[in-house]
CSV table of C-alpha atoms and ligand atoms in Angstrom, one decimal:
chain,number,residue,atom,x,y,z
I,290,MET,CA,-100.3,79.5,236.4
I,291,ALA,CA,-102.9,76.7,237.4
I,292,GLN,CA,-106.4,78.0,237.5
I,293,ARG,CA,-107.9,78.7,241.1
I,294,ALA,CA,-108.7,75.3,242.7
I,295,SER,CA,-112.4,76.1,243.9
I,296,GLN,CA,-112.2,75.2,247.9
I,297,PRO,CA,-114.8,73.2,249.3
I,298,ARG,CA,-116.2,75.5,252.1
I,299,GLN,CA,-119.3,75.9,254.0
I,300,ARG,CA,-122.3,78.4,252.4
I,301,LEU,CA,-123.6,80.9,254.7
I,302,SER,CA,-126.9,79.4,255.6
I,303,SER,CA,-130.1,81.7,254.9
I,304,SER,CA,-130.8,81.7,258.7
I,305,GLN,CA,-127.5,83.3,259.4
I,306,VAL,CA,-128.2,86.0,256.6
I,307,SER,CA,-128.5,89.4,258.5
I,308,MET,CA,-131.7,91.0,257.1
I,309,ASP,CA,-129.8,94.7,258.1
I,310,LYS,CA,-126.6,93.5,255.9
I,311,LEU,CA,-129.2,92.9,253.0
I,312,VAL,CA,-131.4,95.7,253.5
I,313,SER,CA,-128.2,98.1,253.8
I,314,LEU,CA,-126.5,96.0,250.6
I,315,CYS,CA,-130.0,96.7,248.7
I,316,LYS,CA,-130.0,100.2,249.4
I,317,ARG,CA,-125.9,100.8,248.7
I,318,ARG,CA,-126.4,99.1,245.5
I,319,GLY,CA,-129.5,100.1,244.1
I,320,LEU,CA,-131.6,96.9,244.4
I,321,VAL,CA,-133.9,98.3,246.9
I,322,PHE,CA,-134.8,101.7,248.3
I,323,PRO,CA,-137.2,102.8,251.1
I,324,SER,CA,-140.1,104.6,249.6
I,325,SER,CA,-140.1,108.5,249.0
I,326,GLU,CA,-137.0,108.5,251.4
I,327,ILE,CA,-136.8,112.3,251.2
I,328,TYR,CA,-139.6,112.9,253.1
I,329,GLY,CA,-139.1,110.4,255.9
I,330,GLY,CA,-140.2,107.4,253.9
I,331,LEU,CA,-143.8,106.0,254.2
I,332,GLY,CA,-143.5,102.6,256.3
I,333,SER,CA,-143.3,99.1,254.7
I,334,THR,CA,-143.2,100.5,251.1
I,335,TRP,CA,-140.4,100.0,249.1
I,336,ASP,CA,-139.0,101.4,245.5
I,337,TYR,CA,-137.0,99.1,243.1
I,338,GLY,CA,-133.6,100.9,241.9
I,339,PRO,CA,-132.0,100.0,238.6
I,340,LEU,CA,-130.8,96.6,239.6
I,341,GLY,CA,-133.9,95.7,242.1
I,342,VAL,CA,-136.1,96.1,238.7
I,343,GLU,CA,-133.9,93.8,236.7
I,344,LEU,CA,-134.1,91.6,239.4
I,345,LYS,CA,-137.7,91.7,239.6
I,346,LYS,CA,-138.0,91.5,235.9
I,347,ASN,CA,-135.9,88.1,235.5
I,348,ILE,CA,-137.9,86.3,238.2
I,349,LYS,CA,-141.1,87.7,236.6
I,350,ASP,CA,-140.0,86.1,232.8
I,351,ALA,CA,-138.6,83.1,234.5
I,352,TRP,CA,-142.2,82.7,235.9
I,353,TRP,CA,-143.6,83.9,232.7
I,354,ARG,CA,-141.4,81.3,230.7
I,355,SER,CA,-142.1,78.3,232.6
I,356,LEU,CA,-145.8,78.5,233.3
I,357,VAL,CA,-146.9,80.5,230.2
I,358,GLN,CA,-144.4,80.9,227.4
I,359,SER,CA,-143.3,76.8,227.3
I,360,ARG,CA,-146.4,75.5,227.6
I,361,ASP,CA,-149.6,75.3,225.1
I,362,ASP,CA,-152.1,74.9,228.1
I,363,VAL,CA,-151.6,78.0,229.9
I,364,VAL,CA,-152.3,81.5,228.3
I,365,GLY,CA,-151.6,84.9,229.8
I,366,ILE,CA,-153.7,88.0,230.5
I,367,ASP,CA,-153.1,91.5,232.2
I,368,ALA,CA,-156.3,92.6,234.0
I,369,ALA,CA,-157.0,96.1,235.7
I,370,ILE,CA,-156.2,96.8,239.1
I,371,LEU,CA,-159.6,98.6,239.6
I,372,MET,CA,-162.7,96.2,239.0
I,373,HIS,CA,-166.4,96.6,239.3
I,374,PRO,CA,-167.1,96.3,243.4
I,375,GLN,CA,-169.1,93.3,243.1
I,376,VAL,CA,-166.3,91.3,241.8
I,377,TRP,CA,-165.3,91.6,245.8
I,378,VAL,CA,-168.9,90.5,246.7
I,379,ALA,CA,-168.8,87.5,244.9
I,380,SER,CA,-165.3,86.6,245.9
I,381,GLY,CA,-165.9,87.1,249.5
I,382,HIS,CA,-163.2,90.0,250.1
I,383,ALA,CA,-165.9,92.8,250.7
I,384,GLU,CA,-167.3,90.5,253.6
I,385,GLY,CA,-164.6,88.4,254.6
I,386,PHE,CA,-160.9,89.4,253.4
I,387,SER,CA,-160.0,90.7,256.9
I,388,ASP,CA,-157.7,89.7,259.7
I,389,PRO,CA,-158.5,89.7,263.7
I,390,MET,CA,-157.0,93.0,265.4
I,391,VAL,CA,-156.2,93.6,268.8
I,392,GLU,CA,-154.6,97.0,269.9
I,393,CYS,CA,-152.4,97.7,272.8
I,394,LYS,CA,-153.8,100.2,274.9
I,395,GLU,CA,-150.5,101.4,276.1
I,396,CYS,CA,-148.3,102.4,273.1
I,397,ASN,CA,-151.6,101.8,270.9
I,398,ARG,CA,-149.7,99.3,268.5
I,399,ARG,CA,-151.6,97.0,266.1
I,400,TRP,CA,-151.5,93.7,266.4
I,401,ARG,CA,-152.5,90.5,264.0
I,402,VAL,CA,-154.2,88.2,266.9
I,403,ASP,CA,-152.1,85.3,265.6
I,404,GLU,CA,-149.0,87.4,265.6
I,405,VAL,CA,-149.4,87.9,269.0
I,406,ILE,CA,-150.3,84.4,270.1
I,407,ILE,CA,-147.3,83.3,268.2
I,408,HIS,CA,-145.1,85.8,269.9
I,409,ASN,CA,-146.3,85.4,273.5
I,410,MET,CA,-147.9,81.8,272.8
I,411,VAL,CA,-151.0,83.1,275.0
I,412,SER,CA,-152.8,86.0,273.7
I,413,ASP,CA,-153.5,88.0,276.5
I,414,SER,CA,-149.8,88.6,277.9
I,415,LYS,CA,-147.3,91.0,277.3
I,416,CYS,CA,-147.3,93.4,274.2
I,417,PRO,CA,-144.4,92.8,272.0
I,418,GLU,CA,-143.6,96.4,271.7
I,419,CYS,CA,-144.1,98.3,275.4
I,420,SER,CA,-144.1,95.2,277.2
I,421,ALA,CA,-147.2,96.1,278.5
I,422,VAL,CA,-149.3,93.4,280.4
I,423,ASP,CA,-153.2,92.4,279.7
I,424,SER,CA,-153.3,95.8,277.8
I,425,PHE,CA,-154.7,94.3,274.2
I,426,THR,CA,-158.3,95.6,273.1
I,427,GLU,CA,-161.1,92.8,272.4
I,428,PRO,CA,-160.1,91.4,268.6
I,429,ARG,CA,-161.8,93.6,265.8
I,430,GLN,CA,-162.0,92.3,262.2
I,431,PHE,CA,-159.8,95.0,259.9
I,432,ASN,CA,-160.7,94.7,256.1
I,433,LEU,CA,-157.4,94.6,254.3
I,434,MET,CA,-158.7,96.1,251.0
I,435,PHE,CA,-157.6,99.8,250.3
I,436,LYS,CA,-160.9,102.0,249.4
I,437,THR,CA,-160.4,104.4,246.4
I,438,PHE,CA,-163.3,106.6,244.5
I,439,VAL,CA,-163.6,106.7,240.5
I,440,GLY,CA,-164.6,110.0,239.2
I,441,PRO,CA,-165.1,113.3,241.3
I,442,VAL,CA,-167.1,112.7,243.6
I,443,GLU,CA,-166.6,110.3,246.9
I,444,GLU,CA,-169.6,108.9,247.5
I,445,GLY,CA,-170.6,105.3,248.3
I,446,ALA,CA,-172.1,104.4,244.6
I,447,ALA,CA,-168.4,105.7,243.2
I,448,GLN,CA,-166.4,103.6,245.7
I,449,VAL,CA,-164.1,100.6,244.4
I,450,TRP,CA,-161.5,99.0,245.7
I,451,LEU,CA,-157.7,98.5,244.9
I,452,ARG,CA,-157.3,94.6,244.5
I,453,PRO,CA,-156.0,92.5,247.0
I,454,GLU,CA,-154.8,89.7,244.5
I,455,THR,CA,-155.0,89.4,240.8
I,456,ALA,CA,-156.5,86.0,240.6
I,457,GLN,CA,-160.1,87.7,240.4
I,458,GLY,CA,-159.0,89.4,237.2
I,459,ILE,CA,-158.9,86.2,235.7
I,460,PHE,CA,-162.2,84.5,236.8
I,461,VAL,CA,-164.1,87.3,235.8
I,462,ASN,CA,-162.3,86.5,232.2
I,463,PHE,CA,-162.6,83.1,232.2
I,464,SER,CA,-165.5,83.0,229.1
I,465,ASN,CA,-163.8,85.7,227.0
I,466,VAL,CA,-160.2,83.9,227.4
I,467,LEU,CA,-162.5,80.6,226.5
I,468,ASN,CA,-164.0,81.8,223.4
I,469,THR,CA,-161.6,83.7,222.1
I,470,THR,CA,-158.7,81.0,222.4
I,471,ARG,CA,-161.2,77.7,222.1
I,472,LYS,CA,-158.8,76.1,225.0
I,473,LYS,CA,-160.1,72.5,226.2
I,474,LEU,CA,-159.8,71.6,229.8
I,475,PRO,CA,-157.5,71.3,231.5
I,476,PHE,CA,-155.9,74.8,230.7
I,477,GLY,CA,-155.0,77.8,232.7
I,478,VAL,CA,-154.8,81.5,232.9
I,479,ALA,CA,-152.0,83.4,234.0
I,480,GLN,CA,-151.5,87.0,235.4
I,481,ILE,CA,-148.7,88.9,237.0
I,482,GLY,CA,-149.6,92.3,238.5
I,483,LYS,CA,-149.7,94.3,241.6
I,484,ALA,CA,-151.8,93.8,244.5
I,485,PHE,CA,-152.5,95.6,247.4
I,486,ARG,CA,-153.4,95.0,251.1
I,487,ASN,CA,-153.6,97.1,254.2
I,488,GLU,CA,-151.6,94.9,256.1
I,489,ILE,CA,-152.0,95.7,260.2
I,490,THR,CA,-148.4,94.5,260.6
I,491,PRO,CA,-146.0,94.8,257.3
I,492,GLY,CA,-142.7,94.7,257.7
I,493,ASN,CA,-139.4,92.3,257.4
I,494,PHE,CA,-138.3,94.3,254.7
I,495,ILE,CA,-139.8,93.2,251.1
I,496,PHE,CA,-141.4,90.1,253.0
I,497,ARG,CA,-144.8,91.8,253.7
I,498,SER,CA,-145.6,95.0,252.4
I,499,ARG,CA,-149.0,96.9,251.3
I,500,GLU,CA,-148.3,97.0,248.0
I,501,PHE,CA,-146.9,94.1,246.2
I,502,GLU,CA,-146.8,91.8,243.1
I,503,GLN,CA,-148.1,88.5,242.4
I,504,MET,CA,-147.4,85.9,240.2
I,505,GLU,CA,-150.8,84.0,239.9
I,506,MET,CA,-152.1,81.2,237.4
I,507,GLU,CA,-155.8,79.6,237.8
I,508,PHE,CA,-155.4,76.3,236.2
I,509,PHE,CA,-159.2,74.7,235.1
I,510,VAL,CA,-159.8,71.6,235.4
I,511,LYS,CA,-162.5,68.7,235.0
I,512,PRO,CA,-163.9,67.9,238.6
I,513,GLY,CA,-162.5,64.2,239.8
I,514,THR,CA,-159.3,65.1,238.2
I,515,ASP,CA,-158.6,68.1,240.7
I,516,ASP,CA,-156.4,65.8,243.3
I,517,GLU,CA,-154.3,64.8,240.3
I,518,TRP,CA,-153.4,68.3,238.8
I,519,PHE,CA,-153.2,69.5,242.6
I,520,ARG,CA,-150.5,67.4,243.0
I,521,TYR,CA,-148.6,68.2,239.5
I,522,TRP,CA,-148.9,71.9,240.3
I,523,VAL,CA,-147.3,71.3,244.0
I,524,GLU,CA,-144.4,69.5,242.5
I,525,GLU,CA,-144.0,71.7,239.6
I,526,ARG,CA,-143.7,74.8,241.9
I,527,TYR,CA,-141.5,73.2,244.6
I,528,HIS,CA,-139.1,72.4,241.5
I,529,TRP,CA,-139.3,76.1,239.9
I,530,TYR,CA,-137.6,77.8,242.9
I,531,LYS,CA,-135.1,74.6,243.0
I,532,GLY,CA,-134.2,74.9,239.2
I,533,LEU,CA,-133.5,78.7,239.7
I,534,GLY,CA,-130.7,77.8,242.4
I,535,ILE,CA,-132.9,77.9,245.9
I,536,ARG,CA,-130.6,75.3,247.9
I,537,GLU,CA,-133.0,72.3,248.7
I,538,GLU,CA,-132.4,72.3,252.5
I,539,ASN,CA,-134.3,76.1,252.7
I,540,LEU,CA,-137.0,74.8,250.8
I,541,ARG,CA,-140.1,72.6,252.1
I,542,LEU,CA,-143.8,72.0,251.3
I,543,ARG,CA,-146.5,72.5,254.0
I,544,PRO,CA,-149.6,71.2,253.7
I,545,HIS,CA,-152.5,73.7,255.5
I,546,GLY,CA,-154.5,71.7,258.4
I,547,ASP,CA,-158.0,71.6,258.1
I,548,ASP,CA,-158.2,74.8,260.2
I,549,GLU,CA,-156.3,76.8,258.0
I,550,LEU,CA,-158.2,75.9,254.9
I,551,ALA,CA,-160.8,78.2,253.4
I,552,HIS,CA,-164.0,76.8,253.7
I,553,TYR,CA,-164.7,76.2,249.8
I,554,ALA,CA,-160.8,75.0,249.5
I,555,ARG,CA,-160.3,71.1,248.8
I,556,GLY,CA,-156.7,71.5,249.7
I,557,CYS,CA,-153.7,74.3,250.0
I,558,TYR,CA,-149.9,73.7,250.3
I,559,ASP,CA,-147.5,76.2,250.7
I,560,VAL,CA,-144.1,76.4,249.4
I,561,GLU,CA,-141.9,77.7,252.6
I,562,TYR,CA,-138.6,79.4,252.5
I,563,LEU,CA,-136.1,79.6,255.6
I,564,PHE,CA,-135.8,83.2,255.5
I,565,PRO,CA,-133.8,84.8,258.4
I,566,ILE,CA,-136.9,85.1,260.4
I,567,GLY,CA,-137.5,81.7,260.2
I,568,TRP,CA,-140.0,79.5,257.7
I,569,SER,CA,-142.4,81.3,256.1
I,570,GLU,CA,-144.5,81.1,253.1
I,571,LEU,CA,-143.5,81.9,249.7
I,572,GLU,CA,-146.1,80.8,247.5
I,573,GLY,CA,-149.4,79.2,248.6
I,574,ILE,CA,-151.0,76.1,245.7
I,575,ALA,CA,-154.7,75.7,246.5
I,576,ASN,CA,-157.3,73.7,245.0
I,577,ARG,CA,-160.1,76.0,245.0
I,578,GLY,CA,-163.0,73.5,243.6
I,579,ASN,CA,-165.3,75.6,241.6
I,580,PHE,CA,-166.0,78.3,244.6
I,581,ASP,CA,-164.7,81.0,242.5
I,582,LEU,CA,-166.5,80.2,239.1
I,583,SER,CA,-170.0,79.5,240.8
I,584,GLN,CA,-169.8,82.8,242.7
I,585,HIS,CA,-169.2,84.8,239.8
I,586,ALA,CA,-171.6,83.1,237.7
I,587,SER,CA,-174.7,83.4,240.8
I,588,TYR,CA,-173.4,87.3,241.5
I,589,SER,CA,-173.4,88.3,237.5
I,590,GLY,CA,-176.0,85.9,236.3
I,591,LYS,CA,-173.7,85.1,233.4
I,592,ASP,CA,-172.9,81.3,232.6
I,593,MET,CA,-169.5,80.2,234.0
I,594,SER,CA,-169.9,76.4,232.9
I,595,TYR,CA,-167.8,74.4,230.3
I,596,PHE,CA,-169.1,72.3,227.7
I,597,ASP,CA,-167.2,68.9,227.6
I,598,GLU,CA,-167.5,67.7,223.7
I,599,GLU,CA,-165.8,64.7,225.1
I,600,THR,CA,-168.6,63.4,227.3
I,601,SER,CA,-171.3,66.1,226.2
I,602,GLN,CA,-171.6,67.2,229.9
I,603,ARG,CA,-171.7,70.7,231.1
I,604,TYR,CA,-170.3,71.6,234.5
I,605,THR,CA,-168.2,74.2,236.3
I,606,PRO,CA,-164.3,73.4,236.1
I,607,TYR,CA,-162.6,73.2,239.3
I,608,VAL,CA,-159.5,75.1,239.6
I,609,ILE,CA,-156.0,74.6,240.7
I,610,GLU,CA,-154.0,78.1,242.0
I,611,PRO,CA,-150.4,78.4,242.3
I,612,SER,CA,-150.1,81.8,243.6
I,613,ALA,CA,-146.7,83.7,244.2
I,614,GLY,CA,-145.3,87.0,245.6
I,615,VAL,CA,-142.8,88.4,243.1
I,616,ASP,CA,-141.2,90.6,246.1
I,617,ARG,CA,-141.3,87.8,248.6
I,618,SER,CA,-139.3,85.5,245.7
I,619,ALA,CA,-136.9,88.3,245.2
I,620,LEU,CA,-136.4,88.5,248.8
I,621,ALA,CA,-135.9,84.4,248.8
I,622,PHE,CA,-133.3,84.8,246.2
I,623,LEU,CA,-131.7,87.5,247.9
I,624,VAL,CA,-131.0,85.6,251.2
I,625,ASP,CA,-130.2,82.6,249.4
I,626,ALA,CA,-127.6,84.2,247.1
I,627,TYR,CA,-125.9,86.3,250.2
I,628,ASP,CA,-122.7,84.5,251.4
I,629,GLU,CA,-119.5,86.2,252.8
I,630,GLU,CA,-116.0,84.5,252.9
I,631,SER,CA,-112.7,86.0,253.7
I,632,ASP,CA,-111.3,87.3,251.1
I,633,PRO,CA,-108.3,85.7,249.5
I,634,SER,CA,-106.9,88.9,247.7
I,635,PRO,CA,-107.8,92.0,249.8
I,636,THR,CA,-108.2,95.3,248.1
I,637,SER,CA,-106.6,97.3,250.8
I,638,GLY,CA,-103.4,96.0,250.2
I,639,GLN,CA,-102.9,96.4,254.0
I,640,GLY,CA,-102.2,92.7,254.3
I,641,LYS,CA,-105.7,92.5,256.7
I,642,GLU,CA,-108.4,90.2,256.6
I,643,GLU,CA,-111.5,91.4,254.3
I,644,VAL,CA,-114.7,89.8,253.9
I,645,ARG,CA,-115.8,89.3,250.3
I,646,VAL,CA,-119.6,89.8,249.9
I,647,VAL,CA,-121.2,87.7,247.1
I,648,LEU,CA,-124.6,87.2,245.6
I,649,ARG,CA,-124.5,83.8,244.4
I,650,PHE,CA,-127.4,84.1,242.0
I,651,HIS,CA,-128.3,82.0,239.6
I,652,HIS,CA,-127.5,83.3,236.0
I,653,ASP,CA,-130.7,83.7,235.0
I,654,ILE,CA,-131.8,85.9,238.3
I,655,ALA,CA,-128.7,87.6,238.3
I,656,PRO,CA,-129.5,91.7,237.4
I,657,VAL,CA,-126.5,92.1,235.4
I,658,LYS,CA,-125.0,89.4,233.6
I,659,VAL,CA,-121.5,90.6,232.7
I,660,ALA,CA,-119.5,93.6,233.5
I,661,VAL,CA,-116.8,95.1,231.4
I,662,LEU,CA,-113.6,96.2,232.8
I,663,PRO,CA,-111.1,97.9,231.1
I,664,LEU,CA,-107.3,98.1,233.0
I,665,SER,CA,-106.8,101.5,232.1
I,666,ARG,CA,-108.9,104.5,231.1
I,667,LYS,CA,-106.5,105.3,228.4
I,668,GLU,CA,-106.7,105.1,224.7
I,669,PRO,CA,-106.9,102.7,223.0
I,670,LEU,CA,-107.6,100.2,225.9
I,671,ALA,CA,-110.7,102.2,226.7
I,672,ASP,CA,-111.6,102.3,223.1
I,673,ARG,CA,-111.3,98.9,222.6
I,674,ALA,CA,-113.0,98.1,225.9
I,675,ARG,CA,-116.0,100.0,224.8
I,676,ASP,CA,-116.5,98.4,221.5
I,677,ILE,CA,-116.3,95.2,223.4
I,678,TYR,CA,-119.3,96.5,225.6
I,679,ALA,CA,-121.6,98.0,223.0
I,680,GLU,CA,-121.4,94.5,221.2
I,681,LEU,CA,-121.9,92.7,224.2
I,682,ARG,CA,-124.8,94.9,225.6
I,683,LYS,CA,-127.1,93.7,222.3
I,684,HIS,CA,-127.1,90.6,224.3
I,685,TRP,CA,-127.7,91.1,227.9
I,686,VAL,CA,-127.4,93.6,230.8
I,687,VAL,CA,-123.8,94.6,230.8
I,688,GLN,CA,-121.9,96.8,233.2
I,689,TYR,CA,-119.0,98.9,231.7
I,690,ASP,CA,-117.1,100.2,234.9
I,691,GLU,CA,-113.2,101.8,234.9
I,692,ALA,CA,-113.4,103.1,238.2
I,693,GLN,CA,-110.9,102.0,241.0
I,694,SER,CA,-108.3,99.0,241.0
I,695,ILE,CA,-109.6,95.8,239.4
I,696,GLY,CA,-109.5,94.0,242.6
I,697,ARG,CA,-112.3,96.9,244.0
I,698,ARG,CA,-114.0,96.1,240.8
I,699,TYR,CA,-114.5,92.5,240.6
I,700,ARG,CA,-115.9,93.0,244.6
I,701,ARG,CA,-118.1,95.3,243.4
I,702,GLN,CA,-119.7,93.1,240.8
I,703,ASP,CA,-119.5,90.3,243.6
I,704,GLU,CA,-121.4,92.2,245.4
I,705,ILE,CA,-124.7,92.5,243.0
I,706,GLY,CA,-124.1,88.8,241.9
I,707,THR,CA,-122.5,89.4,238.4
I,708,PRO,CA,-121.5,86.1,237.2
I,709,LEU,CA,-118.8,87.0,234.4
I,710,CYS,CA,-116.3,89.7,234.1
I,711,VAL,CA,-114.2,90.6,230.9
I,712,THR,CA,-111.3,91.9,231.7
I,713,VAL,CA,-109.6,94.0,228.9
I,714,ASP,CA,-105.9,94.4,229.2
I,715,PHE,CA,-103.1,95.8,227.6
I,716,GLN,CA,-102.0,92.1,226.2
I,717,THR,CA,-105.7,92.6,224.5
I,718,LEU,CA,-104.4,95.2,221.6
I,719,GLU,CA,-101.7,92.7,221.2
I,720,ASP,CA,-103.5,89.0,220.8
I,721,ASN,CA,-107.3,89.9,220.6
I,722,ALA,CA,-107.9,88.3,223.3
I,723,VAL,CA,-109.7,88.8,227.0
I,724,THR,CA,-110.1,87.5,230.3
I,725,ILE,CA,-113.3,85.8,231.5
I,726,ARG,CA,-113.4,86.0,235.6
I,727,HIS,CA,-116.6,84.0,237.4
I,728,ARG,CA,-117.9,85.3,240.4
I,729,ASP,CA,-118.1,82.1,242.4
I,730,ASP,CA,-114.6,80.4,242.3
I,731,MET,CA,-112.9,83.8,240.6
I,732,GLY,CA,-111.1,81.4,238.0
I,733,GLN,CA,-110.2,83.3,235.0
I,734,ILE,CA,-109.7,81.9,231.5
I,735,ARG,CA,-108.4,83.9,228.5
I,736,VAL,CA,-110.4,83.7,225.3
I,737,PRO,CA,-110.5,85.4,221.8
I,738,VAL,CA,-112.2,88.6,221.6
I,739,SER,CA,-114.0,87.1,218.1
I,740,GLY,CA,-117.2,84.8,219.4
I,741,LEU,CA,-117.0,86.3,222.7
I,742,ALA,CA,-120.9,86.5,223.3
I,743,ASP,CA,-120.9,82.9,222.4
I,744,THR,CA,-118.2,82.1,224.5
I,745,LEU,CA,-120.1,84.0,227.3
I,746,ARG,CA,-123.3,82.5,226.5
I,747,HIS,CA,-121.7,78.8,227.2
I,748,LYS,CA,-120.4,80.0,230.6
I,749,LEU,CA,-123.9,81.6,231.5
I,750,ALA,CA,-125.4,78.6,231.0
I,751,GLY,CA,-122.9,76.9,233.0
I,752,GLU,CA,-121.1,75.0,230.4
I,753,ASP,CA,-117.4,74.2,230.7
I,754,ILE,CA,-115.4,75.6,228.1
I,755,MET,CA,-112.2,74.8,226.7
I,756,VAL,CA,-110.4,77.5,224.3
I,757,LEU,CA,-107.9,76.1,221.9
I,758,PRO,CA,-105.8,79.2,220.4
I,759,PRO,CA,-104.1,78.8,216.8
I,760,GLY,CA,-101.3,77.3,219.2
I,761,GLY,CA,-103.4,74.3,220.1
I,762,ALA,CA,-102.8,74.2,223.9
I,763,VAL,CA,-105.6,74.4,226.3
I,764,TRP,CA,-105.6,78.4,227.3
I,765,LYS,CA,-106.3,79.3,230.7
I,766,THR,CA,-105.1,81.7,233.4
I,767,GLY,CA,-104.5,81.6,237.3
I,768,GLY,CA,-107.5,83.3,239.5
I,769,GLU,CA,-106.9,86.6,241.2
V,97,ATP,P1,-149.5,85.2,254.2
V,97,ATP,O1,-150.1,84.6,255.3
V,97,ATP,O2,-148.2,85.9,254.5
V,97,ATP,O3,-150.2,86.9,254.9
V,97,ATP,P2,-151.2,85.0,252.2
V,97,ATP,O4,-151.5,83.4,252.8
V,97,ATP,O5,-152.3,86.0,252.8
V,97,ATP,O6,-150.0,85.0,252.8
V,97,ATP,P3,-151.7,84.7,249.5
V,97,ATP,O7,-153.1,85.5,249.8
V,97,ATP,O8,-151.7,83.4,249.7
V,97,ATP,O9,-151.1,85.2,250.9
V,97,ATP,O10,-151.1,85.6,248.5
V,97,ATP,C1,-150.0,84.7,248.0
V,97,ATP,C2,-148.4,84.9,247.7
V,97,ATP,O11,-148.6,86.4,247.5
V,97,ATP,C3,-147.9,84.6,249.2
V,97,ATP,O12,-147.4,83.5,249.4
V,97,ATP,C4,-146.8,85.7,249.0
V,97,ATP,O13,-145.9,85.5,248.2
V,97,ATP,C5,-147.6,87.0,248.3
V,97,ATP,N1,-148.0,88.1,249.7
V,97,ATP,C6,-149.2,87.9,250.0
V,97,ATP,N2,-149.4,89.1,250.9
V,97,ATP,C7,-147.8,90.1,250.7
V,97,ATP,C8,-147.5,91.1,251.4
V,97,ATP,N3,-148.4,91.8,251.9
V,97,ATP,N4,-146.2,91.3,250.9
V,97,ATP,C9,-145.4,91.0,250.1
V,97,ATP,N5,-145.8,89.7,249.4
V,97,ATP,C10,-147.3,89.1,249.5
């Protein structure tokens, strides 16, 4: 039998993906659950399930590998979430980290002013919730930082903030890192961690929540070289998403207009993704000049300058900041991977048209890399399959699934984006070979069990493999 020829077909575009279907798939398969669901949930907070946590870990690992481990000019840190309150005074967040907000007097729903403007084109028209006309209050500034208290007494002196970004943890450690690593400019400091914002209008699943994770890097450079490094990081970050399989037509770079730039920023680009809600920010890359280090130097009284041995000059470095969201990236990877096609081998057996839902994740992003599927639960087949499973688990996140028909098991793995299934059948007991089935084209190939991990590694790296059994023939089987 010939291997299934992969049919050229149109993939579902990201704007056609239904958010409702994605949310329900995420819940059904253990990717993302509504938080505190048994108590009715807490608005716009989400819990990542067993597969969601793997997905997020893969995104963070890919980012860390690309920005930290594979470079010798970037190091990492992990700063505390609670910081001295003066940090947020110096950074400008205590005073200025706010969105103008209006409230509808009819339904009491609060809106960010820019959202109402975008929705209605003019700010004083209809409330998007209850359609009341001219019912908005005057805009008020609303600080997005969450307050809390350290120690037993809830008084002003004990008040601290939950950090609204990870970046400040890097700036306040600039001298610590410089002195302990002896890095020379240009160099970067990276961090991944939780951030908290009391968003007025969170929503759209994990796109905007009040608790989320950021991946941020501050790249310190000599003033005058900042434009060049800014362009470099904008390109790098765009290509990072592409390299992990995000389709080019769904990605774009958008420069900020002068009216959008913070007063100190010398330039900013957003990497935008075409979400089902339209083009929206996935990551921001900003040239922040020397604003942050200068502010901390002035508020703390500590020296934040750099001595350049080459030129014997002392100056405050400029900084280029790529700032991405883990959760927002996870949503982009999910949307981009989501596909539906009519099922060529329906599992119902009734001959009626079924839909195959498949998450076409890049292999590095897929939460589960391999599934081991024995054709029967009975011994000695199950025993053999479990041995194979135990061996493969040493290398990757692997699932073992013996419940229901093989067709249904393939579909379950397709739905969570597992690239490769290893099927152990009765012939395995005789020829010591298994079938590998690939998620995307459903093509199958029969390979020896010995060296299986290596074979899978090649497949996961996207390499084509030809397996020559002792007889010398190319050994391939048909699709499903
Ligand atoms: P937005 O305009 O969407 O509110 P922002 O410009 O305030 O975003 P930044 O402060 O630049 O966002 O934060 C960097 C990144 O952190 C964003 O590109 C996004 O990926 C992520 N992020 C920011 N706020 C949230 C949130 N409330 N929920 C999830 N991710 C977020």
